[in-house]
Amino acid sequence: MPTTNINTAILEVWYYRSWGAMHILLGILFSIIFVMGALILDNLTHLAYLLLSFGIIYMGFVRMRKPYLICADKKISVTGPFGNTSYEYVWEDEKDLIIKGNRLYLKNKKLKFNYWFTNQNQYQNMIRFYKKSASLSDELQD
């Protein structure tokens, strides 16, 4: 579940749940196809392809169980498809992080994550967090 800790200022942005569910369903569908194909072709070596479908299912579980982005005051960690940290962005000066629309740039380089993978309400909370806007009403006053 998403967490905001005021003392350490950590904000979690989770994947949009349907991405994880889609991966799990596709993995199950591919598993069924691979098993049926191996049985129909009477060649059990085709069952090796089940490893690929299990990988897709695992990716789905990771997306359902781990946050996509973990944000602190001057740090963003991006979770990779298999649960490891794929990117970690750290900056010293607040002016190094620039927000243009729904995209974040660090020293004029776009951060490598897709906002459309995320729960949009949590992503907008993250944008407000880095804009130092406490609430939606604060943003309307700008």
PDB file of C-alpha atoms in Angstrom, residues 39-124:
ATOM      1  CA  LEU A  39       1.068 -32.061 -25.939  1.00  0.00           C
ATOM      2  CA  ILE A  40      -0.337 -31.648 -29.459  1.00  0.00           C
ATOM      3  CA  LEU A  41       3.111 -31.739 -31.075  1.00  0.00           C
ATOM      4  CA  ASP A  42       4.105 -34.607 -28.761  1.00  0.00           C
ATOM      5  CA  ASN A  43       7.374 -32.823 -28.060  1.00  0.00           C
ATOM      6  CA  LEU A  44       7.873 -32.070 -24.373  1.00  0.00           C
ATOM      7  CA  THR A  45      10.956 -29.938 -25.044  1.00  0.00           C
ATOM      8  CA  HIS A  46       8.538 -27.133 -25.914  1.00  0.00           C
ATOM      9  CA  LEU A  47       7.697 -26.985 -22.205  1.00  0.00           C
ATOM     10  CA  ALA A  48      10.959 -25.046 -21.774  1.00  0.00           C
ATOM     11  CA  TYR A  49       9.011 -22.047 -23.048  1.00  0.00           C
ATOM     12  CA  LEU A  50       7.069 -22.144 -19.790  1.00  0.00           C
ATOM     13  CA  LEU A  51      10.032 -20.330 -18.228  1.00  0.00           C
ATOM     14  CA  LEU A  52       9.123 -17.288 -20.324  1.00  0.00           C
ATOM     15  CA  SER A  53       5.506 -17.354 -19.234  1.00  0.00           C
ATOM     16  CA  PHE A  54       6.548 -17.822 -15.587  1.00  0.00           C
ATOM     17  CA  GLY A  55       8.755 -14.743 -15.999  1.00  0.00           C
ATOM     18  CA  ILE A  56       5.762 -12.733 -17.206  1.00  0.00           C
ATOM     19  CA  ILE A  57       3.675 -13.969 -14.273  1.00  0.00           C
ATOM     20  CA  TYR A  58       6.473 -13.046 -11.852  1.00  0.00           C
ATOM     21  CA  MET A  59       6.646  -9.549 -13.369  1.00  0.00           C
ATOM     22  CA  GLY A  60       2.909  -9.213 -12.741  1.00  0.00           C
ATOM     23  CA  PHE A  61       3.291 -10.201  -9.096  1.00  0.00           C
ATOM     24  CA  VAL A  62       6.158  -7.731  -8.673  1.00  0.00           C
ATOM     25  CA  ARG A  63       3.982  -4.953 -10.083  1.00  0.00           C
ATOM     26  CA  MET A  64       1.225  -5.837  -7.639  1.00  0.00           C
ATOM     27  CA  ARG A  65       3.524  -6.134  -4.595  1.00  0.00           C
ATOM     28  CA  LYS A  66       6.196  -3.441  -4.973  1.00  0.00           C
ATOM     29  CA  PRO A  67       5.947   0.295  -5.630  1.00  0.00           C
ATOM     30  CA  TYR A  68       7.145   1.547  -9.015  1.00  0.00           C
ATOM     31  CA  LEU A  69       8.683   4.739  -7.609  1.00  0.00           C
ATOM     32  CA  ILE A  70      10.016   5.445  -4.138  1.00  0.00           C
ATOM     33  CA  CYS A  71      10.453   9.168  -3.654  1.00  0.00           C
ATOM     34  CA  ALA A  72      12.322  11.047  -0.956  1.00  0.00           C
ATOM     35  CA  ASP A  73      13.192  14.738  -0.692  1.00  0.00           C
ATOM     36  CA  LYS A  74      16.096  14.594  -3.151  1.00  0.00           C
ATOM     37  CA  LYS A  75      15.973  11.027  -4.408  1.00  0.00           C
ATOM     38  CA  ILE A  76      13.802   8.852  -6.676  1.00  0.00           C
ATOM     39  CA  SER A  77      14.260   5.085  -6.960  1.00  0.00           C
ATOM     40  CA  VAL A  78      12.648   3.226  -9.871  1.00  0.00           C
ATOM     41  CA  THR A  79      11.748  -0.450  -9.430  1.00  0.00           C
ATOM     42  CA  GLY A  80      12.633  -2.663 -12.380  1.00  0.00           C
ATOM     43  CA  PRO A  81      10.438  -5.365 -13.925  1.00  0.00           C
ATOM     44  CA  PHE A  82      11.794  -8.113 -11.651  1.00  0.00           C
ATOM     45  CA  GLY A  83      11.721  -6.153  -8.366  1.00  0.00           C
ATOM     46  CA  ASN A  84      15.262  -4.793  -8.317  1.00  0.00           C
ATOM     47  CA  THR A  85      16.102  -1.097  -8.351  1.00  0.00           C
ATOM     48  CA  SER A  86      16.745  -0.265 -11.998  1.00  0.00           C
ATOM     49  CA  TYR A  87      17.413   3.474 -11.658  1.00  0.00           C
ATOM     50  CA  GLU A  88      18.225   5.711  -8.750  1.00  0.00           C
ATOM     51  CA  TYR A  89      18.254   9.472  -9.145  1.00  0.00           C
ATOM     52  CA  VAL A  90      19.847  11.679  -6.495  1.00  0.00           C
ATOM     53  CA  TRP A  91      20.324  15.432  -6.618  1.00  0.00           C
ATOM     54  CA  GLU A  92      21.656  18.110  -4.290  1.00  0.00           C
ATOM     55  CA  ASP A  93      19.953  21.311  -5.436  1.00  0.00           C
ATOM     56  CA  GLU A  94      16.151  21.488  -5.671  1.00  0.00           C
ATOM     57  CA  LYS A  95      16.502  23.453  -8.914  1.00  0.00           C
ATOM     58  CA  ASP A  96      18.112  20.435 -10.614  1.00  0.00           C
ATOM     59  CA  LEU A  97      14.710  18.681 -10.753  1.00  0.00           C
ATOM     60  CA  ILE A  98      12.407  20.289 -13.314  1.00  0.00           C
ATOM     61  CA  ILE A  99       8.760  19.341 -13.822  1.00  0.00           C
ATOM     62  CA  LYS A 100       7.267  19.902 -17.276  1.00  0.00           C
ATOM     63  CA  GLY A 101       3.711  18.631 -17.529  1.00  0.00           C
ATOM     64  CA  ASN A 102       3.766  15.042 -16.282  1.00  0.00           C
ATOM     65  CA  ARG A 103       7.477  14.527 -16.881  1.00  0.00           C
ATOM     66  CA  LEU A 104      10.395  14.988 -14.555  1.00  0.00           C
ATOM     67  CA  TYR A 105      13.825  16.106 -15.713  1.00  0.00           C
ATOM     68  CA  LEU A 106      17.030  15.987 -13.719  1.00  0.00           C
ATOM     69  CA  LYS A 107      19.673  18.357 -15.065  1.00  0.00           C
ATOM     70  CA  ASN A 108      17.735  18.549 -18.369  1.00  0.00           C
ATOM     71  CA  LYS A 109      17.612  14.734 -18.812  1.00  0.00           C
ATOM     72  CA  LYS A 110      14.247  12.976 -18.642  1.00  0.00           C
ATOM     73  CA  LEU A 111      13.980  10.465 -15.818  1.00  0.00           C
ATOM     74  CA  LYS A 112      13.611   6.903 -17.107  1.00  0.00           C
ATOM     75  CA  PHE A 113      10.162   5.793 -15.989  1.00  0.00           C
ATOM     76  CA  ASN A 114       6.713   5.935 -17.554  1.00  0.00           C
ATOM     77  CA  TYR A 115       4.071   7.921 -15.734  1.00  0.00           C
ATOM     78  CA  TRP A 116       1.296   6.042 -17.545  1.00  0.00           C
ATOM     79  CA  PHE A 117       2.371   2.843 -15.704  1.00  0.00           C
ATOM     80  CA  THR A 118       1.485   4.491 -12.398  1.00  0.00           C
ATOM     81  CA  ASN A 119      -1.576   5.046 -10.298  1.00  0.00           C
ATOM     82  CA  GLN A 120      -2.405   8.543 -11.558  1.00  0.00           C
ATOM     83  CA  ASN A 121      -3.586   9.923  -8.199  1.00  0.00           C
ATOM     84  CA  GLN A 122      -0.344   8.862  -6.530  1.00  0.00           C
ATOM     85  CA  TYR A 123       1.681  10.243  -9.428  1.00  0.00           C
ATOM     86  CA  GLN A 124      -0.029  13.625  -9.123  1.00  0.00           C
TER      87      GLN A 124
END
